[in-house]
Coordinates of C-alpha atoms in Angstrom, one line a residue:
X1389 CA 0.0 0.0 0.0
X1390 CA 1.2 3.5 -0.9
X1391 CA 0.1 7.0 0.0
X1392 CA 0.4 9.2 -3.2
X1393 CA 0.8 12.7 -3.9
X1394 CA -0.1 14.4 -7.1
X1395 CA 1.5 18.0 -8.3
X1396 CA 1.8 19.8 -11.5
X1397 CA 5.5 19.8 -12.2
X1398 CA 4.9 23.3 -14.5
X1399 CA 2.8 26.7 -14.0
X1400 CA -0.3 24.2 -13.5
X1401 CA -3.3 23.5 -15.8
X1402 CA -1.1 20.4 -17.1
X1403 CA -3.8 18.0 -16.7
X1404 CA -3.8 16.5 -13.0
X1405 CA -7.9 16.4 -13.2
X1406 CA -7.9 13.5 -15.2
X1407 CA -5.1 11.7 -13.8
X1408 CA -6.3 12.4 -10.1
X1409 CA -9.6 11.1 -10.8
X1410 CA -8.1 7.9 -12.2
X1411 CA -5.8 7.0 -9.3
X1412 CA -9.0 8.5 -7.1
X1413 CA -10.7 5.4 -8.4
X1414 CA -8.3 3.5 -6.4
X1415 CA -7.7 5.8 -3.7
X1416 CA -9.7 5.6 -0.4
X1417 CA -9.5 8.6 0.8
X1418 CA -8.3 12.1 -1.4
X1419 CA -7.3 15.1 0.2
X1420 CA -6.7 18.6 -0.8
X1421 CA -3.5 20.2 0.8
X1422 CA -2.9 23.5 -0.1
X1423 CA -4.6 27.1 -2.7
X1424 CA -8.2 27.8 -3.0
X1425 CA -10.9 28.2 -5.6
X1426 CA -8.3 29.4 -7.5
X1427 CA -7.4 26.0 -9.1
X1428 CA -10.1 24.2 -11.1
X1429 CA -10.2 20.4 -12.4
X1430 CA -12.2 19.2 -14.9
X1431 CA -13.6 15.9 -15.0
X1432 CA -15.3 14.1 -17.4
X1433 CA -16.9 10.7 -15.8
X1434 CA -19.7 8.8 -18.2
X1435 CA -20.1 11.6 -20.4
X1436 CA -20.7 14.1 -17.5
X1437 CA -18.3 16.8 -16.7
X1438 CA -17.7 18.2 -13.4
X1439 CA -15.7 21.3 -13.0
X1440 CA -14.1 21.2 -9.3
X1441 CA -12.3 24.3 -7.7
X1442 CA -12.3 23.5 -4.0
X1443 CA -14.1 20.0 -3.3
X1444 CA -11.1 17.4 -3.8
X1445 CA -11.4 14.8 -7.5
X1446 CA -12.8 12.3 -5.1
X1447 CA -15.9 14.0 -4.4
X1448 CA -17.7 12.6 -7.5
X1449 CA -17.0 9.0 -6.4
X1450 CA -19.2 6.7 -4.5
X1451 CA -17.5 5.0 -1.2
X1452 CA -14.2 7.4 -1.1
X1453 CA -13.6 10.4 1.6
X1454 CA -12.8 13.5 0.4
X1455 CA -10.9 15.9 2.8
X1456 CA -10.3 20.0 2.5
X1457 CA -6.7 20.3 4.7
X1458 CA -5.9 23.3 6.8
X1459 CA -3.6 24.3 4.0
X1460 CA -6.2 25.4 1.8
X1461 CA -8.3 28.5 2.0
X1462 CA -11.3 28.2 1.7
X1463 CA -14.2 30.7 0.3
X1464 CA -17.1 29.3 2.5
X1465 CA -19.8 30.9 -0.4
X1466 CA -17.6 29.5 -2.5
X1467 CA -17.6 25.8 -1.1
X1468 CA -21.0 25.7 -0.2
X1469 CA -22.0 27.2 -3.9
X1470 CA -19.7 23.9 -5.4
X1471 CA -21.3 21.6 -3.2
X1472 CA -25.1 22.5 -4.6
X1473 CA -23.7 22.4 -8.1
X1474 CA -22.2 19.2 -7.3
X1475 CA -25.1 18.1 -5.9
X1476 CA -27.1 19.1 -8.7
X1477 CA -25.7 16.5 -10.8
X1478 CA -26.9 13.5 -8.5
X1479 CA -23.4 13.5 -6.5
X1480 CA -23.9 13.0 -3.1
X1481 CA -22.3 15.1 -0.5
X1482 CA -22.6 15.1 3.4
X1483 CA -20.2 14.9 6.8
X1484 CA -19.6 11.3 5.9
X1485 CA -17.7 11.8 2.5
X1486 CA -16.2 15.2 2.8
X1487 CA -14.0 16.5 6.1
X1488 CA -13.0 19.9 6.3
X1489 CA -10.5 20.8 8.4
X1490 CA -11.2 23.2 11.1
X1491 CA -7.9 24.8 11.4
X1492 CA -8.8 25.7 7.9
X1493 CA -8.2 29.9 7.0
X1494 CA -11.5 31.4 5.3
X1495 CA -11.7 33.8 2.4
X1496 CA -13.7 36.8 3.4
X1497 CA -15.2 39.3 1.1
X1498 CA -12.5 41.9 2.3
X1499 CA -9.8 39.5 0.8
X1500 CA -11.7 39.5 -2.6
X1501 CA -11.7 43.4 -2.6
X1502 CA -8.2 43.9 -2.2
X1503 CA -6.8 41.2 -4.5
X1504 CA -9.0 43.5 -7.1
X1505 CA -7.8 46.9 -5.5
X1506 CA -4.4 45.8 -6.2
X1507 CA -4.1 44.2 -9.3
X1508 CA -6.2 47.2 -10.6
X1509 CA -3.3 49.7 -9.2
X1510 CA -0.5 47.6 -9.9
X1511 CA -0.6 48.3 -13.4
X1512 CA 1.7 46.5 -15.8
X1513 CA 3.7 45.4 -12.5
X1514 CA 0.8 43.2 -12.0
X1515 CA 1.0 39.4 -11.2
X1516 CA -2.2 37.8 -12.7
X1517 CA -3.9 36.5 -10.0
X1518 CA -7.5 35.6 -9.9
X1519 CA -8.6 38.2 -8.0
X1520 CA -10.5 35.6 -5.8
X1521 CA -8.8 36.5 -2.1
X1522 CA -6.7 34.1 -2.3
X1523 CA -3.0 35.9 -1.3
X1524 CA -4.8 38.3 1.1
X1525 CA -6.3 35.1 2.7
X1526 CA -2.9 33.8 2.7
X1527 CA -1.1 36.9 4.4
X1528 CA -3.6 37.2 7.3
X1529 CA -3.0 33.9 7.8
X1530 CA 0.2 34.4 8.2
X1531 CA 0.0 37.5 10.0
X1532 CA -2.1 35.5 12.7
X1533 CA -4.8 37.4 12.3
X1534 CA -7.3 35.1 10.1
X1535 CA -10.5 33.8 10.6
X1536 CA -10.7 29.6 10.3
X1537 CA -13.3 27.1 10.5
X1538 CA -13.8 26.5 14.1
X1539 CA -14.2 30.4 14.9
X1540 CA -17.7 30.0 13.2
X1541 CA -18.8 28.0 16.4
X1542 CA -18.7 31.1 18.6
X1543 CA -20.5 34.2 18.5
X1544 CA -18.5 35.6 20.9
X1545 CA -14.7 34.4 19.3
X1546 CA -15.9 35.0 15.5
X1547 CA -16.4 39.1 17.1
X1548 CA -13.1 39.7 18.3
X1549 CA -11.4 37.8 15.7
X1550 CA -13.2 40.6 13.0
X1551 CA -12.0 43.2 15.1
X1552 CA -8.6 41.9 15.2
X1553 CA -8.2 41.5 11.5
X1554 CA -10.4 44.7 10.1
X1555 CA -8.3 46.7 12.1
X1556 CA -5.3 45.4 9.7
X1557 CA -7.2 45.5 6.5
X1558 CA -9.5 48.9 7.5
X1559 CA -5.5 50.8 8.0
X1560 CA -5.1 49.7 4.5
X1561 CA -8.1 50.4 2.7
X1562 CA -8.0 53.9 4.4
X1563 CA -5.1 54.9 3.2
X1564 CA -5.6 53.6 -0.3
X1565 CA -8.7 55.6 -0.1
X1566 CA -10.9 53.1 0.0
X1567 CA -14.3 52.9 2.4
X1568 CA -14.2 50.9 5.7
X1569 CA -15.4 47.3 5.6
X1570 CA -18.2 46.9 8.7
X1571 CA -18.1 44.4 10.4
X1572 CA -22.0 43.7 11.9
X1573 CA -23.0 42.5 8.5
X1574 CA -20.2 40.2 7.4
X1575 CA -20.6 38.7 11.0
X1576 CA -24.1 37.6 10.7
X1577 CA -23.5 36.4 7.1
X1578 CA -21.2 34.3 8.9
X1579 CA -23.0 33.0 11.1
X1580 CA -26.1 32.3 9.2
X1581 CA -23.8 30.3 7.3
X1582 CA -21.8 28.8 9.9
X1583 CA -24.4 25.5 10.7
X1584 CA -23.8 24.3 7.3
X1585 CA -19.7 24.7 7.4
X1586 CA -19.4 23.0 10.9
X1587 CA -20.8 19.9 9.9
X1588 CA -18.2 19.3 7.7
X1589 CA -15.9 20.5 10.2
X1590 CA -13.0 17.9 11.9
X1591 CA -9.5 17.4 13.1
X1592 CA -8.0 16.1 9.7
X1593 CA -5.0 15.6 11.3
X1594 CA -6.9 13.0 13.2
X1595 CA -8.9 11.5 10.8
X1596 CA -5.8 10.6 8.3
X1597 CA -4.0 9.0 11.3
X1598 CA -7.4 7.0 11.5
X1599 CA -7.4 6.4 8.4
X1600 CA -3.1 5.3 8.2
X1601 CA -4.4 3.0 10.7
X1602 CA -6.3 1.0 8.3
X1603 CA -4.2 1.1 5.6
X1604 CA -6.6 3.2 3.5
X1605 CA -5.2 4.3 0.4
X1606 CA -4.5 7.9 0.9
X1607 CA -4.5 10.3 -2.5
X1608 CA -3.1 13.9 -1.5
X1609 CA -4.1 16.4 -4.4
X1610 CA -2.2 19.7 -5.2
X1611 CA -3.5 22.8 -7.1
X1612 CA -1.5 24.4 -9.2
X1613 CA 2.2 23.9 -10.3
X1614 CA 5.7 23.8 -8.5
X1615 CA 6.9 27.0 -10.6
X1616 CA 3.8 28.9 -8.7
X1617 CA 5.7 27.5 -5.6
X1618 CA 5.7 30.7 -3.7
X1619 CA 9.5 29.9 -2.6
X1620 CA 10.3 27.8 -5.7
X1621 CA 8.6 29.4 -8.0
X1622 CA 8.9 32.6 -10.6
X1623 CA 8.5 34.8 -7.9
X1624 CA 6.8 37.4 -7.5
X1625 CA 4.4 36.0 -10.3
X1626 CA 3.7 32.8 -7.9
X1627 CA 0.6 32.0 -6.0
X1628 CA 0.6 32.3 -2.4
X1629 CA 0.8 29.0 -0.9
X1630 CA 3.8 26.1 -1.3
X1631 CA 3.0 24.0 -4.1
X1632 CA 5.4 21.6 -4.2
X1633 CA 4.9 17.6 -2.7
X1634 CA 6.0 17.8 1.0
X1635 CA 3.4 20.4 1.4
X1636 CA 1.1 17.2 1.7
X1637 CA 2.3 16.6 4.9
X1638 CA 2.1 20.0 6.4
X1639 CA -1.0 21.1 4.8
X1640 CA -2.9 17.9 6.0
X1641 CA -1.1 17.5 9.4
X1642 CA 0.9 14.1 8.9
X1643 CA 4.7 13.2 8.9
X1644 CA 6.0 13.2 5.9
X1645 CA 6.8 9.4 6.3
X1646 CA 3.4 9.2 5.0
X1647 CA 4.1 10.1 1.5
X1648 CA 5.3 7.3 -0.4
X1649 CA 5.1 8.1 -4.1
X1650 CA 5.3 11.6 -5.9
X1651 CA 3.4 11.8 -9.4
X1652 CA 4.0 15.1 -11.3
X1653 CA 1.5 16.1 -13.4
X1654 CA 3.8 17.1 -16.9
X1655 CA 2.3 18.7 -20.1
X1656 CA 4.1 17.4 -23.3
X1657 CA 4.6 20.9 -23.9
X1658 CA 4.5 24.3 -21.6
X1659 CA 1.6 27.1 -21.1
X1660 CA 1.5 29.8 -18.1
X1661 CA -1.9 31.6 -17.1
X1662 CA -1.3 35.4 -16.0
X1663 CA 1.9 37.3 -16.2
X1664 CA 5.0 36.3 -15.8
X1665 CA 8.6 34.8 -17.4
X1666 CA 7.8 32.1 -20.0
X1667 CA 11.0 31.1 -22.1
X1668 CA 9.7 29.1 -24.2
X1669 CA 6.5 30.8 -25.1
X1670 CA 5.6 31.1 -28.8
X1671 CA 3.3 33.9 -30.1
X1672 CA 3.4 32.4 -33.8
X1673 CA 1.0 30.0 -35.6
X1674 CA 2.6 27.0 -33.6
X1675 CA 1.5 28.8 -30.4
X1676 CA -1.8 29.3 -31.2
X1677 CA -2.1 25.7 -33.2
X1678 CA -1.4 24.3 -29.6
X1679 CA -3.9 26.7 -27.5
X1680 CA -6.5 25.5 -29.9
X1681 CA -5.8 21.7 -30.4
X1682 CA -4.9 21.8 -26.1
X1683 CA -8.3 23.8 -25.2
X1684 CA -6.3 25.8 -23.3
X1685 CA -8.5 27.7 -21.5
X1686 CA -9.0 28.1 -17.6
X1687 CA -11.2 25.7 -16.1
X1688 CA -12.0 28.9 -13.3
X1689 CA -11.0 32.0 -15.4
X1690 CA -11.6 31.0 -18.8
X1691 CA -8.4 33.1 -19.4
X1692 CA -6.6 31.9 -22.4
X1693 CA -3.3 30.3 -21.6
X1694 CA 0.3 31.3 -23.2
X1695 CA 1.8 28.3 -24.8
X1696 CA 5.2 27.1 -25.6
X1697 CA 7.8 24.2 -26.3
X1698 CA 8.6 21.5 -23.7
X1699 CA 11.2 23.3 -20.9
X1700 CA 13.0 20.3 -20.2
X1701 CA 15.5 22.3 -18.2
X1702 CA 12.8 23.4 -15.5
X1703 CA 10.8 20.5 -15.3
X1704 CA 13.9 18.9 -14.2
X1705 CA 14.2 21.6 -12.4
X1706 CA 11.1 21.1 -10.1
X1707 CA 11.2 17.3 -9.8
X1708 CA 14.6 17.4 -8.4
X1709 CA 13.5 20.3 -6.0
X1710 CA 9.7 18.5 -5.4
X1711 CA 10.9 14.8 -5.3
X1712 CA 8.7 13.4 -7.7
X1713 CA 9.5 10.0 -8.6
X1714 CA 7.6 10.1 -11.3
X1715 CA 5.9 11.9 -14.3
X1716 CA 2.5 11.3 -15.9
X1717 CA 2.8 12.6 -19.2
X1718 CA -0.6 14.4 -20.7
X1719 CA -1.7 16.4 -23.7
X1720 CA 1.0 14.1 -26.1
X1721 CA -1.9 13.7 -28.7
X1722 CA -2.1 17.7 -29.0
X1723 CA 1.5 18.3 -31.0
X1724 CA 0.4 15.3 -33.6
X1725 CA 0.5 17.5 -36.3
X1726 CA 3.4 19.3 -35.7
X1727 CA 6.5 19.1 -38.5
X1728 CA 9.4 19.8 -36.1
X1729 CA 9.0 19.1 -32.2
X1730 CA 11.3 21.2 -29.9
X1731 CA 12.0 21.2 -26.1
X1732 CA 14.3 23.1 -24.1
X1733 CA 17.4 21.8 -23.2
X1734 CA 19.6 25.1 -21.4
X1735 CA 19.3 29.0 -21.6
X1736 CA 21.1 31.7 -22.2
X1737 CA 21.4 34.7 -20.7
X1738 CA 23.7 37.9 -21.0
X1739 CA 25.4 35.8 -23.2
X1740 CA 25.9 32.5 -20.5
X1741 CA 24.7 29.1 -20.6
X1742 CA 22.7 28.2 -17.8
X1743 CA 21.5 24.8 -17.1
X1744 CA 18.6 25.7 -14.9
X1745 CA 16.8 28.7 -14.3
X1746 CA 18.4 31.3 -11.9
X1747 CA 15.9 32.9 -8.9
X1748 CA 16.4 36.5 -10.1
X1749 CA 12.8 37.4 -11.9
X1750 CA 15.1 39.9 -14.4
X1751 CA 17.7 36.9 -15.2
X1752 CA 14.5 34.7 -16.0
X1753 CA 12.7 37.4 -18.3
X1754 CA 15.8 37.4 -20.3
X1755 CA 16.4 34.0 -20.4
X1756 CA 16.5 32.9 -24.5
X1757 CA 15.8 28.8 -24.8
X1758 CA 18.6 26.8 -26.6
X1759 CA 16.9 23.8 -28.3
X1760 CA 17.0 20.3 -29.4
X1761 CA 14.7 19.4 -32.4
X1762 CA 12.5 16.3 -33.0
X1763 CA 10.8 15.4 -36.0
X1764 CA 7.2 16.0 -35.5
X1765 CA 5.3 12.3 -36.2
X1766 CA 2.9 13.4 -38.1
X1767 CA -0.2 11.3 -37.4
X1768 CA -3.1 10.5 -34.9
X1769 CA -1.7 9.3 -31.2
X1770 CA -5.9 9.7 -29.8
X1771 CA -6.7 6.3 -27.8
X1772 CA -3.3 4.5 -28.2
X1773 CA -3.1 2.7 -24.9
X1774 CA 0.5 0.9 -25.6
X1775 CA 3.4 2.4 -25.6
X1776 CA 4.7 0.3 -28.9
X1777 CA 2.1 1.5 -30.8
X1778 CA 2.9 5.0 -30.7
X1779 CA 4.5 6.3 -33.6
X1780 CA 8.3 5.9 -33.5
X1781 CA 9.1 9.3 -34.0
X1782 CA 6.4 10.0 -30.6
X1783 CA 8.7 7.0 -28.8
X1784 CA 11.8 9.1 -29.4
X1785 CA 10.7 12.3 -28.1
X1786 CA 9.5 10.2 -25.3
X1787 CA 12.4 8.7 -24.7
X1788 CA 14.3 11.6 -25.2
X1789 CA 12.4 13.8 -22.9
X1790 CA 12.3 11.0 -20.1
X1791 CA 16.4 10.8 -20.2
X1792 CA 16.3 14.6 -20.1
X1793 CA 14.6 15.2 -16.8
X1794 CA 15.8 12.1 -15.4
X1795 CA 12.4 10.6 -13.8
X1796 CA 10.6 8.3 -15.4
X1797 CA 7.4 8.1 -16.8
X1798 CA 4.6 6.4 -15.5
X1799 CA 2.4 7.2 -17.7
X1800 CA 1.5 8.5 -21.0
X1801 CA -2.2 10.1 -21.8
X1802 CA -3.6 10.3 -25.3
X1803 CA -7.2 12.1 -24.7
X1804 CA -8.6 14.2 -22.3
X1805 CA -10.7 10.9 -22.0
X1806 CA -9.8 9.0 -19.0
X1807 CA -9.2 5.8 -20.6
X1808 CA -7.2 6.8 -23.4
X1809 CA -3.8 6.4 -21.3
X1810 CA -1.0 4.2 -21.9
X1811 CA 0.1 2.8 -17.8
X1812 CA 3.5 2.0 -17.7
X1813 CA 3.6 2.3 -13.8
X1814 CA 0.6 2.4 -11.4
X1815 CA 2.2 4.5 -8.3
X1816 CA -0.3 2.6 -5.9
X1817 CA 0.8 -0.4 -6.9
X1818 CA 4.3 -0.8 -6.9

């Protein structure tokens, strides 16, 4: 038995929702460690698709646990909003199938208004965020001054917890010359909403022990992407949580001993949502050929997503600095009709060759991709499910790209449909 944990070894949006739900089929219990409504999966299960920004892949799945971990922030309009769509679709949802954590930090309407307020003034400094609350959430939280789950079950704590952090946020908005935010109003929203988050509401920490106990099968689910790591990432244009695998441990509240296999989620070739450095981005034909054949769209935002070649230096990169053992391969069937294939294999910049990419934001805006060329294959890859029957010229970038970031792949998916995948390694079952 093996405990797994899923990240995006890019910028994100590299496929995990399918690849989660699959190894949630198998998992017992899936749990969400870290970000917010910020990150959205789409699933498609017997022809139905279920888009998912807080409520972990599980959710959708008869007889497995889903669990919200007190390293997400959680919108609770937000959550309660995603449960009713969810339930809208004949899934059910109640305290037996879904635990959130009650050291959990909430998103409150105040953190909304100045993600906006900032990105708005920020100009063309401005990072791209979703402008859902998410790194104000994230600050107060770190500030000690947040407001979590269990404060909903007093009247009297849920007060002087408001006062504590509207005194921080009204200092702010005052002298950005912005109204006061009252707090009798957002209080008693709270409140009339607070019976329907406490149900869900337990010590995760806990339950997972519980759960280690029996040797349940334990799937831990990241949002996002290891270069939004806000310490490992492309910093400042980085989300506000850590993103990378051993946040699993500390943003459910088990030992990292419990993490015995680490899958990262890799895109056969590279898009970024928002601003940011991108070295490999292409604004040509080939750039948009692959936004259109991808879909790449937001699953929350809708936002269009920049596109690129394979960055084989940073996805190396992030699995050597994430541990992932790993790599589940997605999108391959999207650059069949590509001539020439390319992936990055250094940089340079200010005229030096640079086999990873440096921390400095102005180094990595500079940074001009040195490639190596594959000869595109030039026919359909859509539902192969062994690897010999790929095309040979698809086995060599393969191959190539495998030696390259030295991990291996575990997998290699065909379709956005969740059968079309070749399995070469099934982490649970090693």
């Amino acid at each position: 038995m093996k405990n797994v944990v899923v990240v995006g070894s890019q910028w994100g949006d590299e496929g995990k929702g399918k690849i989660v739900d699959w190894l949630s089929s198998e998992a017992d219990v899936i749990v969400r460690f870290q970000g917010g409504h910020n990150a959205g999966h789409t699933l498609v299960i017997d022809g139905i698709v279920y888009k998912l920004r807080l409520l972990p892949s599980g959710i959708v799945r008869k007889n497995k646990i889903s669990i919200i971990g007190n390293g997400v922030v959680v919108d609770p309009w937000a959550l309660l909003e995603e449960i009713d769509e969810i339930k809208s679709k004949n899934v059910e949802v109640n305290s037996n199938n879904l635990i959130l954590s009650e050291a959990a930090t909430l998103i409150l309407p105040f953190h909304k208004e100045m993600d906006e307020i900032r990105e708005d003034a920020a100009g063309k400094s401005k990072i791209g965020t979703t402008r859902r609350g998410i790194g104000p959430a994230y600050e107060d939280k770190i500030g000690r001054r947040s407001i979590r789950v269990m404060d909903l079950s007093s009247e009297n704590n849920l007060d002087k917890r408001l006062d504590v952090v509207l005194n921080h946020h009204n200092a702010i908005r005052k002298g950005l010359g912005k109204p006061e935010f009252k707090k009798e109003q957002l209080k008693n929203d709270l409140l009339n909403i607070a019976p329907q988050i406490l149900k869900f509401s337990q010590p995760v920490w806990k339950k997972i022990d519980e759960f280690k106990s029996e040797n349940k099968k334990i799937l831990f689910e990241g949002a996002q992407g290891v270069l939004l790591d806000v310490d490992h990432g492309t910093y400042p244009f980085v989300t506000s949580s850590n993103t990378v695998a051993s946040s699993a441990a500390t943003g459910s509240g088990c030992g990292i001993n419990s993490i015995n296999y680490v899958l990262g989620i890799t895109k056969a070739y590279t898009t970024r949502v928002g601003e940011g450095p991108f070295p490999t981005e292409l604004t040509d034909e080939i750039g948009e050929l692959l936004g259109t054949r991808g879909k790449e769209f937001g699953t929350v935002t809708s936002r269009k997503r920049r596109c690129g070649w394979f960055d084989g230096v940073l996805v190396r990169q992030t699995l050597k600095i994430s541990g992932i053992d790993g790599i589940a391969l997605t999108k391959l069937d999207v650059l069949d009709q590509l001539d020439e294939i390319k992936m990055c294999i250094a940089y340079e910049i200010n005229g030096k060759k640079y086999d990873y990419l440096p921390a400095s934001v102005d180094d990595q805006f500079v940074a001009k991709p040195i490639y190596k060329s594959f000869k595109g294959w030039k026919s359909s890859t859509v539902g192969i499910k062994k690897f010999e029957e790929l095309p040979e010229n698809a086995k060599n970038y393969i191959k190539e790209l495998e030696k390259f970031v030295e991990a291996r792949i575990s997998s290699i998916s065909t379709s956005p449909e969740r059968n079309d995948t070749i399995l070469i390694q099934d982490p649970f079952n090693l």
